[in-house]
């Protein structure tokens, strides 16, 4: 349930409510808006304490969250959440951010080459996998920590926050040490222990929807992270499995307005995995922005035919540059900003 406090409550009154929630065995989640402070008291049977909290002097009113996901819901937080990343980058506001980079970190030369052209074209975040969730165990599995060191250096040189995937609980502190955003991949959307671990640290989490995950399940997975106290979650639509085989996955554009209605969290679209086909990436990137995405994540490579993974969906640097100019026009048309 949501406890809305009266304006001007004292610190003593606030602390008393927090203490009471903790004593009852619940975790308080505080959200301070411009005018009101609300406290989420989330957990099974929390509603049974409704009347007794309502009787407290400092409490304005109590409301129940109807949805199964609580902290992720718009009922809990009415305004769009703006997530602070690093180096002044914030996702969820007027500016649309584009994360770009190779699918996998392959070598220092390639990462620096891609970072340079991505930055030059207006990308603000560098992506690249050091631990790769490959469908086949015989394909390139990633450079591991060596790759993360390369990414960190490239991020520093080009002044870009970096994002990379953690596949296991053990990798969370490692990714968190080197990167500004921890990516949790589509295949791990229901790895609840991994989600909880990502919720116990404070780096923002890019949570990718599973290829067979409903929106409700997606938001419940986000709730696992939020429930541990990390409110910095970015929801990423990356394509779902349908009967269609002409593209690798089907980018679910419906997810954008649906997620925006149900949740306050920023929405990131991944047209690279969503289509799996280079030729379609820019078109779906434009559609994503028109639909209301807050950020995009795009794969690029200077020699896609030689890429260790996802070459067929990786844009050449010049294709990426052209796409960015077009995205800028769409962003303006929908009242957003993209290029400075
Ligand atoms: C990726 O971003 O390279 C990736 C593996 O994504 P997903 O988890 O969406 O397949
Ligand atoms: Mn990939």
mmCIF file of C-alpha atoms and ligand atoms in Angstrom:
data_model
loop_
_atom_site.group_PDB
_atom_site.id
_atom_site.type_symbol
_atom_site.label_atom_id
_atom_site.label_comp_id
_atom_site.label_asym_id
_atom_site.label_seq_id
_atom_site.Cartn_x
_atom_site.Cartn_y
_atom_site.Cartn_z
ATOM 1 C CA UNK A 1 0.000 0.000 0.000
ATOM 2 C CA UNK A 2 1.028 3.645 -0.403
ATOM 3 C CA UNK A 3 1.216 5.904 2.621
ATOM 4 C CA UNK A 4 0.921 9.556 1.583
ATOM 5 C CA UNK A 5 2.255 11.919 4.215
ATOM 6 C CA UNK A 6 0.819 15.314 5.149
ATOM 7 C CA UNK A 7 2.766 18.344 3.966
ATOM 8 C CA UNK A 8 5.287 19.555 6.506
ATOM 9 C CA UNK A 9 5.641 16.386 8.597
ATOM 10 C CA UNK A 10 8.561 16.554 10.983
ATOM 11 C CA UNK A 11 11.590 14.270 10.754
ATOM 12 C CA UNK A 12 10.511 12.676 14.020
ATOM 13 C CA UNK A 13 7.069 11.792 12.642
ATOM 14 C CA UNK A 14 8.618 10.492 9.398
ATOM 15 C CA UNK A 15 11.143 8.348 11.275
ATOM 16 C CA UNK A 16 8.380 6.925 13.470
ATOM 17 C CA UNK A 17 6.465 5.698 10.408
ATOM 18 C CA UNK A 18 9.595 4.169 8.873
ATOM 19 C CA UNK A 19 10.413 2.412 12.142
ATOM 20 C CA UNK A 20 6.895 1.073 12.446
ATOM 21 C CA UNK A 21 6.980 -0.347 8.896
ATOM 22 C CA UNK A 22 10.314 -2.051 9.590
ATOM 23 C CA UNK A 23 9.108 -3.430 12.908
ATOM 24 C CA UNK A 24 6.192 -5.066 11.135
ATOM 25 C CA UNK A 25 8.714 -6.823 8.876
ATOM 26 C CA UNK A 26 8.237 -4.722 5.710
ATOM 27 C CA UNK A 27 10.720 -2.672 3.721
ATOM 28 C CA UNK A 28 9.789 1.027 3.384
ATOM 29 C CA UNK A 29 10.257 2.574 -0.076
ATOM 30 C CA UNK A 30 10.345 6.358 0.083
ATOM 31 C CA UNK A 31 9.543 8.573 -2.879
ATOM 32 C CA UNK A 32 9.802 12.344 -2.448
ATOM 33 C CA UNK A 33 7.896 14.375 -5.022
ATOM 34 C CA UNK A 34 7.789 18.152 -5.364
ATOM 35 C CA UNK A 35 4.914 18.537 -2.909
ATOM 36 C CA UNK A 36 4.301 15.176 -1.339
ATOM 37 C CA UNK A 37 6.326 12.413 0.204
ATOM 38 C CA UNK A 38 4.982 8.916 -0.127
ATOM 39 C CA UNK A 39 6.129 5.700 1.465
ATOM 40 C CA UNK A 40 5.526 2.359 -0.167
ATOM 41 C CA UNK A 41 4.884 -0.395 2.332
ATOM 42 C CA UNK A 42 5.081 -3.386 0.077
ATOM 43 C CA UNK A 43 4.682 -7.016 0.893
ATOM 44 C CA UNK A 44 2.135 -9.702 1.472
ATOM 45 C CA UNK A 45 -0.832 -8.655 3.614
ATOM 46 C CA UNK A 46 0.466 -5.074 4.072
ATOM 47 C CA UNK A 47 -3.121 -3.872 3.576
ATOM 48 C CA UNK A 48 -4.215 -5.330 6.869
ATOM 49 C CA UNK A 49 -2.390 -2.455 8.621
ATOM 50 C CA UNK A 50 -4.246 0.169 6.567
ATOM 51 C CA UNK A 51 -6.514 1.448 9.320
ATOM 52 C CA UNK A 52 -3.837 1.712 11.952
ATOM 53 C CA UNK A 53 -1.505 3.729 9.681
ATOM 54 C CA UNK A 54 -4.415 5.895 8.565
ATOM 55 C CA UNK A 55 -4.982 6.830 12.211
ATOM 56 C CA UNK A 56 -1.480 8.321 12.496
ATOM 57 C CA UNK A 57 -1.405 12.115 12.666
ATOM 58 C CA UNK A 58 1.298 12.527 10.003
ATOM 59 C CA UNK A 59 -0.565 10.413 7.428
ATOM 60 C CA UNK A 60 -2.696 12.164 4.803
ATOM 61 C CA UNK A 61 -4.167 9.000 3.297
ATOM 62 C CA UNK A 62 -3.496 5.407 2.350
ATOM 63 C CA UNK A 63 -4.109 3.850 -1.033
ATOM 64 C CA UNK A 64 -3.747 0.329 -2.260
ATOM 65 C CA UNK A 65 -1.794 -0.587 -5.407
ATOM 66 C CA UNK A 66 -3.995 -2.847 -7.473
ATOM 67 C CA UNK A 67 -1.323 -4.186 -9.819
ATOM 68 C CA UNK A 68 0.794 -7.225 -8.837
ATOM 69 C CA UNK A 69 3.957 -5.181 -9.493
ATOM 70 C CA UNK A 70 3.968 -2.333 -6.995
ATOM 71 C CA UNK A 71 7.095 -0.129 -7.083
ATOM 72 C CA UNK A 72 7.263 -0.452 -10.877
ATOM 73 C CA UNK A 73 3.686 0.750 -11.304
ATOM 74 C CA UNK A 74 2.468 4.225 -12.196
ATOM 75 C CA UNK A 75 0.177 3.991 -9.208
ATOM 76 C CA UNK A 76 3.250 4.165 -6.971
ATOM 77 C CA UNK A 77 5.014 6.912 -8.918
ATOM 78 C CA UNK A 78 2.899 9.174 -11.116
ATOM 79 C CA UNK A 79 5.653 11.113 -12.918
ATOM 80 C CA UNK A 80 8.126 9.556 -15.357
ATOM 81 C CA UNK A 81 11.252 8.455 -13.528
ATOM 82 C CA UNK A 82 14.483 10.022 -14.688
ATOM 83 C CA UNK A 83 17.450 7.734 -14.117
ATOM 84 C CA UNK A 84 20.876 9.298 -13.552
ATOM 85 C CA UNK A 85 23.550 7.240 -15.302
ATOM 86 C CA UNK A 86 27.026 8.882 -15.190
ATOM 87 C CA UNK A 87 28.921 11.707 -16.931
ATOM 88 C CA UNK A 88 25.773 13.859 -16.817
ATOM 89 C CA UNK A 89 23.640 11.371 -18.799
ATOM 90 C CA UNK A 90 20.042 10.997 -17.595
ATOM 91 C CA UNK A 91 17.461 8.699 -19.193
ATOM 92 C CA UNK A 92 13.731 9.372 -19.056
ATOM 93 C CA UNK A 93 13.706 13.124 -19.641
ATOM 94 C CA UNK A 94 13.286 15.127 -22.834
ATOM 95 C CA UNK A 95 16.560 13.947 -24.358
ATOM 96 C CA UNK A 96 16.591 10.584 -26.088
ATOM 97 C CA UNK A 97 19.857 8.705 -25.585
ATOM 98 C CA UNK A 98 21.361 6.243 -28.031
ATOM 99 C CA UNK A 99 23.577 3.451 -26.695
ATOM 100 C CA UNK A 100 25.791 2.043 -29.432
ATOM 101 C CA UNK A 101 28.623 -0.391 -29.818
ATOM 102 C CA UNK A 102 29.549 -3.895 -30.843
ATOM 103 C CA UNK A 103 27.549 -6.930 -29.752
ATOM 104 C CA UNK A 104 30.715 -8.365 -28.172
ATOM 105 C CA UNK A 105 33.957 -6.701 -27.151
ATOM 106 C CA UNK A 106 36.402 -8.301 -29.587
ATOM 107 C CA UNK A 107 39.589 -6.241 -29.306
ATOM 108 C CA UNK A 108 40.810 -2.852 -28.139
ATOM 109 C CA UNK A 109 41.192 -1.622 -31.722
ATOM 110 C CA UNK A 110 37.622 -2.458 -32.687
ATOM 111 C CA UNK A 111 36.061 -1.043 -29.517
ATOM 112 C CA UNK A 112 38.007 2.231 -29.803
ATOM 113 C CA UNK A 113 37.223 2.493 -33.505
ATOM 114 C CA UNK A 114 33.480 1.972 -32.856
ATOM 115 C CA UNK A 115 33.431 4.262 -29.803
ATOM 116 C CA UNK A 116 34.991 7.053 -31.840
ATOM 117 C CA UNK A 117 32.469 6.886 -34.664
ATOM 118 C CA UNK A 118 29.494 6.282 -32.325
ATOM 119 C CA UNK A 119 30.420 9.345 -30.287
ATOM 120 C CA UNK A 120 31.002 11.413 -33.412
ATOM 121 C CA UNK A 121 27.515 10.525 -34.660
ATOM 122 C CA UNK A 122 25.872 11.507 -31.367
ATOM 123 C CA UNK A 123 25.640 8.271 -29.372
ATOM 124 C CA UNK A 124 25.937 9.046 -25.658
ATOM 125 C CA UNK A 125 26.470 5.568 -24.145
ATOM 126 C CA UNK A 126 28.837 2.787 -25.265
ATOM 127 C CA UNK A 127 27.612 -0.810 -25.282
ATOM 128 C CA UNK A 128 29.560 -4.067 -25.595
ATOM 129 C CA UNK A 129 29.326 -7.552 -24.125
ATOM 130 C CA UNK A 130 32.206 -9.141 -22.197
ATOM 131 C CA UNK A 131 30.148 -12.172 -21.156
ATOM 132 C CA UNK A 132 28.008 -13.375 -24.032
ATOM 133 C CA UNK A 133 24.895 -15.537 -23.685
ATOM 134 C CA UNK A 134 25.390 -17.441 -26.955
ATOM 135 C CA UNK A 135 22.866 -19.989 -28.214
ATOM 136 C CA UNK A 136 25.725 -22.372 -29.018
ATOM 137 C CA UNK A 137 28.437 -23.274 -26.483
ATOM 138 C CA UNK A 138 30.917 -23.576 -29.374
ATOM 139 C CA UNK A 139 30.712 -19.893 -30.404
ATOM 140 C CA UNK A 140 32.676 -16.940 -28.949
ATOM 141 C CA UNK A 141 31.737 -16.505 -25.281
ATOM 142 C CA UNK A 142 33.325 -13.091 -24.691
ATOM 143 C CA UNK A 143 36.625 -11.669 -23.400
ATOM 144 C CA UNK A 144 35.498 -11.473 -19.770
ATOM 145 C CA UNK A 145 37.286 -9.035 -17.465
ATOM 146 C CA UNK A 146 39.876 -8.195 -20.128
ATOM 147 C CA UNK A 147 36.985 -6.932 -22.269
ATOM 148 C CA UNK A 148 35.618 -4.848 -19.409
ATOM 149 C CA UNK A 149 38.999 -3.143 -19.008
ATOM 150 C CA UNK A 150 38.950 -2.233 -22.705
ATOM 151 C CA UNK A 151 35.413 -0.855 -22.400
ATOM 152 C CA UNK A 152 36.298 1.231 -19.370
ATOM 153 C CA UNK A 153 39.281 2.751 -21.163
ATOM 154 C CA UNK A 154 37.171 3.516 -24.233
ATOM 155 C CA UNK A 155 34.423 5.061 -22.074
ATOM 156 C CA UNK A 156 37.017 7.265 -20.423
ATOM 157 C CA UNK A 157 38.675 8.315 -23.669
ATOM 158 C CA UNK A 158 35.396 9.209 -25.376
ATOM 159 C CA UNK A 159 33.651 10.386 -22.222
ATOM 160 C CA UNK A 160 30.761 7.930 -22.521
ATOM 161 C CA UNK A 161 29.095 5.851 -19.800
ATOM 162 C CA UNK A 162 29.335 2.134 -20.597
ATOM 163 C CA UNK A 163 26.895 -0.768 -20.413
ATOM 164 C CA UNK A 164 27.696 -4.494 -20.368
ATOM 165 C CA UNK A 165 25.858 -7.678 -19.467
ATOM 166 C CA UNK A 166 26.097 -9.711 -16.264
ATOM 167 C CA UNK A 167 24.973 -13.306 -16.762
ATOM 168 C CA UNK A 168 25.619 -14.620 -13.265
ATOM 169 C CA UNK A 169 25.461 -13.387 -9.670
ATOM 170 C CA UNK A 170 29.278 -13.543 -9.498
ATOM 171 C CA UNK A 171 29.567 -11.182 -12.463
ATOM 172 C CA UNK A 172 27.411 -8.448 -10.842
ATOM 173 C CA UNK A 173 30.206 -6.891 -8.706
ATOM 174 C CA UNK A 174 32.601 -7.167 -11.640
ATOM 175 C CA UNK A 175 30.293 -5.383 -14.095
ATOM 176 C CA UNK A 176 29.359 -2.880 -11.418
ATOM 177 C CA UNK A 177 33.063 -2.131 -10.827
ATOM 178 C CA UNK A 178 33.831 -1.386 -14.497
ATOM 179 C CA UNK A 179 30.522 -0.219 -15.960
ATOM 180 C CA UNK A 180 27.912 2.476 -15.433
ATOM 181 C CA UNK A 181 24.918 0.292 -16.343
ATOM 182 C CA UNK A 182 24.491 -3.431 -15.687
ATOM 183 C CA UNK A 183 22.641 -5.201 -18.492
ATOM 184 C CA UNK A 184 20.519 -8.226 -17.649
ATOM 185 C CA UNK A 185 19.804 -10.124 -20.822
ATOM 186 C CA UNK A 186 16.615 -11.539 -22.285
ATOM 187 C CA UNK A 187 17.592 -15.068 -21.278
ATOM 188 C CA UNK A 188 17.938 -14.128 -17.633
ATOM 189 C CA UNK A 189 14.630 -12.293 -17.204
ATOM 190 C CA UNK A 190 13.376 -15.006 -14.853
ATOM 191 C CA UNK A 191 16.646 -15.577 -13.014
ATOM 192 C CA UNK A 192 15.184 -14.129 -9.832
ATOM 193 C CA UNK A 193 18.335 -14.544 -7.730
ATOM 194 C CA UNK A 194 20.293 -12.578 -10.334
ATOM 195 C CA UNK A 195 17.612 -9.863 -10.361
ATOM 196 C CA UNK A 196 17.730 -9.603 -6.570
ATOM 197 C CA UNK A 197 21.515 -9.283 -6.627
ATOM 198 C CA UNK A 198 21.257 -6.473 -9.182
ATOM 199 C CA UNK A 199 18.770 -4.831 -6.811
ATOM 200 C CA UNK A 200 21.195 -4.940 -3.916
ATOM 201 C CA UNK A 201 23.733 -2.663 -5.596
ATOM 202 C CA UNK A 202 23.144 0.859 -6.845
ATOM 203 C CA UNK A 203 24.273 0.944 -10.506
ATOM 204 C CA UNK A 204 21.385 1.382 -12.979
ATOM 205 C CA UNK A 205 20.130 -1.844 -14.532
ATOM 206 C CA UNK A 206 19.133 -2.271 -18.189
ATOM 207 C CA UNK A 207 16.603 -5.087 -17.948
ATOM 208 C CA UNK A 208 15.865 -6.780 -21.276
ATOM 209 C CA UNK A 209 12.481 -8.355 -21.821
ATOM 210 C CA UNK A 210 12.590 -12.085 -22.491
ATOM 211 C CA UNK A 211 11.571 -13.321 -25.933
ATOM 212 C CA UNK A 212 8.545 -15.054 -24.418
ATOM 213 C CA UNK A 213 7.794 -12.709 -21.542
ATOM 214 C CA UNK A 214 4.476 -10.927 -21.137
ATOM 215 C CA UNK A 215 4.474 -7.287 -20.080
ATOM 216 C CA UNK A 216 3.115 -8.318 -16.686
ATOM 217 C CA UNK A 217 5.951 -10.808 -16.180
ATOM 218 C CA UNK A 218 8.447 -8.198 -17.423
ATOM 219 C CA UNK A 219 7.261 -5.665 -14.842
ATOM 220 C CA UNK A 220 7.290 -8.299 -12.103
ATOM 221 C CA UNK A 221 10.926 -9.026 -12.982
ATOM 222 C CA UNK A 222 11.679 -5.297 -12.727
ATOM 223 C CA UNK A 223 9.905 -5.380 -9.354
ATOM 224 C CA UNK A 224 12.459 -7.935 -8.103
ATOM 225 C CA UNK A 225 15.213 -5.350 -8.642
ATOM 226 C CA UNK A 226 13.204 -2.436 -7.214
ATOM 227 C CA UNK A 227 12.106 -4.446 -4.185
ATOM 228 C CA UNK A 228 15.750 -4.658 -3.060
ATOM 229 C CA UNK A 229 16.091 -0.868 -3.032
ATOM 230 C CA UNK A 230 17.613 -0.184 -6.464
ATOM 231 C CA UNK A 231 15.094 2.083 -8.193
ATOM 232 C CA UNK A 232 17.309 2.693 -11.242
ATOM 233 C CA UNK A 233 15.787 0.289 -13.731
ATOM 234 C CA UNK A 234 15.548 0.780 -17.500
ATOM 235 C CA UNK A 235 13.008 -1.440 -19.273
ATOM 236 C CA UNK A 236 14.262 -2.719 -22.628
ATOM 237 C CA UNK A 237 12.019 -4.151 -25.338
ATOM 238 C CA UNK A 238 14.250 -6.268 -27.615
ATOM 239 C CA UNK A 239 11.816 -8.327 -29.685
ATOM 240 C CA UNK A 240 9.627 -11.277 -28.854
ATOM 241 C CA UNK A 241 9.061 -14.685 -30.463
ATOM 242 C CA UNK A 242 6.097 -14.856 -32.776
ATOM 243 C CA UNK A 243 5.219 -17.133 -35.689
ATOM 244 C CA UNK A 244 7.018 -14.711 -38.045
ATOM 245 C CA UNK A 245 10.343 -15.932 -39.437
ATOM 246 C CA UNK A 246 11.326 -13.150 -41.860
ATOM 247 C CA UNK A 247 12.953 -11.297 -38.973
ATOM 248 C CA UNK A 248 14.956 -12.775 -36.067
ATOM 249 C CA UNK A 249 12.386 -11.602 -33.500
ATOM 250 C CA UNK A 250 9.350 -9.314 -33.699
ATOM 251 C CA UNK A 251 10.006 -5.911 -32.128
ATOM 252 C CA UNK A 252 6.923 -5.328 -29.999
ATOM 253 C CA UNK A 253 6.269 -1.639 -30.543
ATOM 254 C CA UNK A 254 3.000 -1.985 -28.638
ATOM 255 C CA UNK A 255 5.158 -2.471 -25.569
ATOM 256 C CA UNK A 256 6.140 1.211 -25.607
ATOM 257 C CA UNK A 257 2.720 2.789 -24.968
ATOM 258 C CA UNK A 258 1.699 -0.146 -22.777
ATOM 259 C CA UNK A 259 4.792 0.144 -20.547
ATOM 260 C CA UNK A 260 4.440 3.931 -20.459
ATOM 261 C CA UNK A 261 0.877 3.563 -19.241
ATOM 262 C CA UNK A 262 1.606 0.909 -16.609
ATOM 263 C CA UNK A 263 5.004 2.050 -15.358
ATOM 264 C CA UNK A 264 7.004 5.186 -14.601
ATOM 265 C CA UNK A 265 10.310 3.560 -15.605
ATOM 266 C CA UNK A 266 12.140 4.671 -18.785
ATOM 267 C CA UNK A 267 11.699 2.498 -21.870
ATOM 268 C CA UNK A 268 14.636 1.527 -24.100
ATOM 269 C CA UNK A 269 14.164 -0.105 -27.513
ATOM 270 C CA UNK A 270 16.569 -2.516 -29.178
ATOM 271 C CA UNK A 271 15.805 -2.687 -32.914
ATOM 272 C CA UNK A 272 19.064 -4.599 -33.561
ATOM 273 C CA UNK A 273 17.959 -7.791 -31.788
ATOM 274 C CA UNK A 274 14.311 -6.907 -32.458
ATOM 275 C CA UNK A 275 14.797 -7.353 -36.195
ATOM 276 C CA UNK A 276 18.124 -9.189 -36.534
ATOM 277 C CA UNK A 277 18.452 -7.650 -39.989
ATOM 278 C CA UNK A 278 20.706 -4.632 -40.628
ATOM 279 C CA UNK A 279 18.452 -3.301 -43.381
ATOM 280 C CA UNK A 280 15.486 -2.923 -41.000
ATOM 281 C CA UNK A 281 17.244 -1.477 -37.961
ATOM 282 C CA UNK A 282 17.020 2.246 -38.832
ATOM 283 C CA UNK A 283 13.339 2.020 -39.797
ATOM 284 C CA UNK A 284 12.405 0.348 -36.507
ATOM 285 C CA UNK A 285 14.628 2.761 -34.573
ATOM 286 C CA UNK A 286 12.635 5.641 -36.081
ATOM 287 C CA UNK A 287 9.353 3.912 -35.264
ATOM 288 C CA UNK A 288 10.551 3.346 -31.684
ATOM 289 C CA UNK A 289 11.175 7.041 -31.169
ATOM 290 C CA UNK A 290 7.863 7.969 -32.745
ATOM 291 C CA UNK A 291 6.172 5.530 -30.334
ATOM 292 C CA UNK A 292 7.749 7.205 -27.295
ATOM 293 C CA UNK A 293 10.996 5.360 -26.472
ATOM 294 C CA UNK A 294 13.352 7.156 -24.072
ATOM 295 C CA UNK A 295 16.496 5.515 -25.419
ATOM 296 C CA UNK A 296 17.733 3.060 -28.041
ATOM 297 C CA UNK A 297 20.432 0.412 -27.973
ATOM 298 C CA UNK A 298 22.025 -0.323 -31.340
ATOM 299 C CA UNK A 299 24.769 -2.685 -32.469
ATOM 300 C CA UNK A 300 27.424 -1.459 -34.880
ATOM 301 C CA UNK A 301 30.642 -2.847 -36.319
ATOM 302 C CA UNK A 302 33.193 -1.583 -38.879
ATOM 303 C CA UNK A 303 33.358 -5.022 -40.530
ATOM 304 C CA UNK A 304 30.088 -6.815 -39.724
ATOM 305 C CA UNK A 305 31.043 -9.764 -41.926
ATOM 306 C CA UNK A 306 33.950 -10.420 -39.561
ATOM 307 C CA UNK A 307 32.061 -9.756 -36.293
ATOM 308 C CA UNK A 308 32.300 -12.521 -33.673
ATOM 309 C CA UNK A 309 28.554 -12.205 -32.995
ATOM 310 C CA UNK A 310 25.460 -10.542 -34.451
ATOM 311 C CA UNK A 311 27.194 -9.262 -37.596
ATOM 312 C CA UNK A 312 24.014 -9.507 -39.737
ATOM 313 C CA UNK A 313 22.220 -6.967 -37.531
ATOM 314 C CA UNK A 314 25.181 -4.628 -36.907
ATOM 315 C CA UNK A 315 25.174 -1.246 -38.651
ATOM 316 C CA UNK A 316 28.241 0.079 -40.437
ATOM 317 C CA UNK A 317 29.469 3.356 -38.897
ATOM 318 C CA UNK A 318 28.250 5.362 -41.907
ATOM 319 C CA UNK A 319 24.797 3.734 -41.698
ATOM 320 C CA UNK A 320 24.699 4.579 -38.004
ATOM 321 C CA UNK A 321 25.618 8.227 -38.721
ATOM 322 C CA UNK A 322 22.869 8.536 -41.342
ATOM 323 C CA UNK A 323 20.314 6.942 -39.024
ATOM 324 C CA UNK A 324 21.173 9.380 -36.220
ATOM 325 C CA UNK A 325 20.371 12.368 -38.459
ATOM 326 C CA UNK A 326 16.987 10.831 -39.290
ATOM 327 C CA UNK A 327 16.253 9.960 -35.671
ATOM 328 C CA UNK A 328 16.946 13.564 -34.727
ATOM 329 C CA UNK A 329 14.138 14.713 -37.041
ATOM 330 C CA UNK A 330 11.672 12.197 -35.589
ATOM 331 C CA UNK A 331 12.670 13.173 -32.048
ATOM 332 C CA UNK A 332 11.935 16.824 -32.786
ATOM 333 C CA UNK A 333 8.605 15.939 -34.383
ATOM 334 C CA UNK A 334 7.483 14.246 -31.152
ATOM 335 C CA UNK A 335 8.759 17.012 -28.881
ATOM 336 C CA UNK A 336 11.989 15.328 -27.805
ATOM 337 C CA UNK A 337 15.688 16.045 -28.375
ATOM 338 C CA UNK A 338 18.370 13.693 -29.645
ATOM 339 C CA UNK A 339 21.447 15.431 -31.060
ATOM 340 C CA UNK A 340 22.926 18.468 -29.279
HETATM 341 C C1 LIG B 1 22.915 -8.255 -26.477
HETATM 342 O O1 LIG B 1 22.534 -7.133 -26.135
HETATM 343 O O2 LIG B 1 23.922 -8.453 -27.162
HETATM 344 C C2 LIG B 1 22.080 -9.434 -26.128
HETATM 345 C C3 LIG B 1 22.610 -10.638 -26.020
HETATM 346 O O3 LIG B 1 20.788 -9.099 -25.960
HETATM 347 P P1 LIG B 1 19.501 -10.019 -25.575
HETATM 348 O O4 LIG B 1 19.711 -10.424 -24.151
HETATM 349 O O5 LIG B 1 18.367 -9.051 -25.751
HETATM 350 O O6 LIG B 1 19.469 -11.163 -26.543
HETATM 351 MN MN1 LIG B 2 23.967 -8.983 -29.729
#
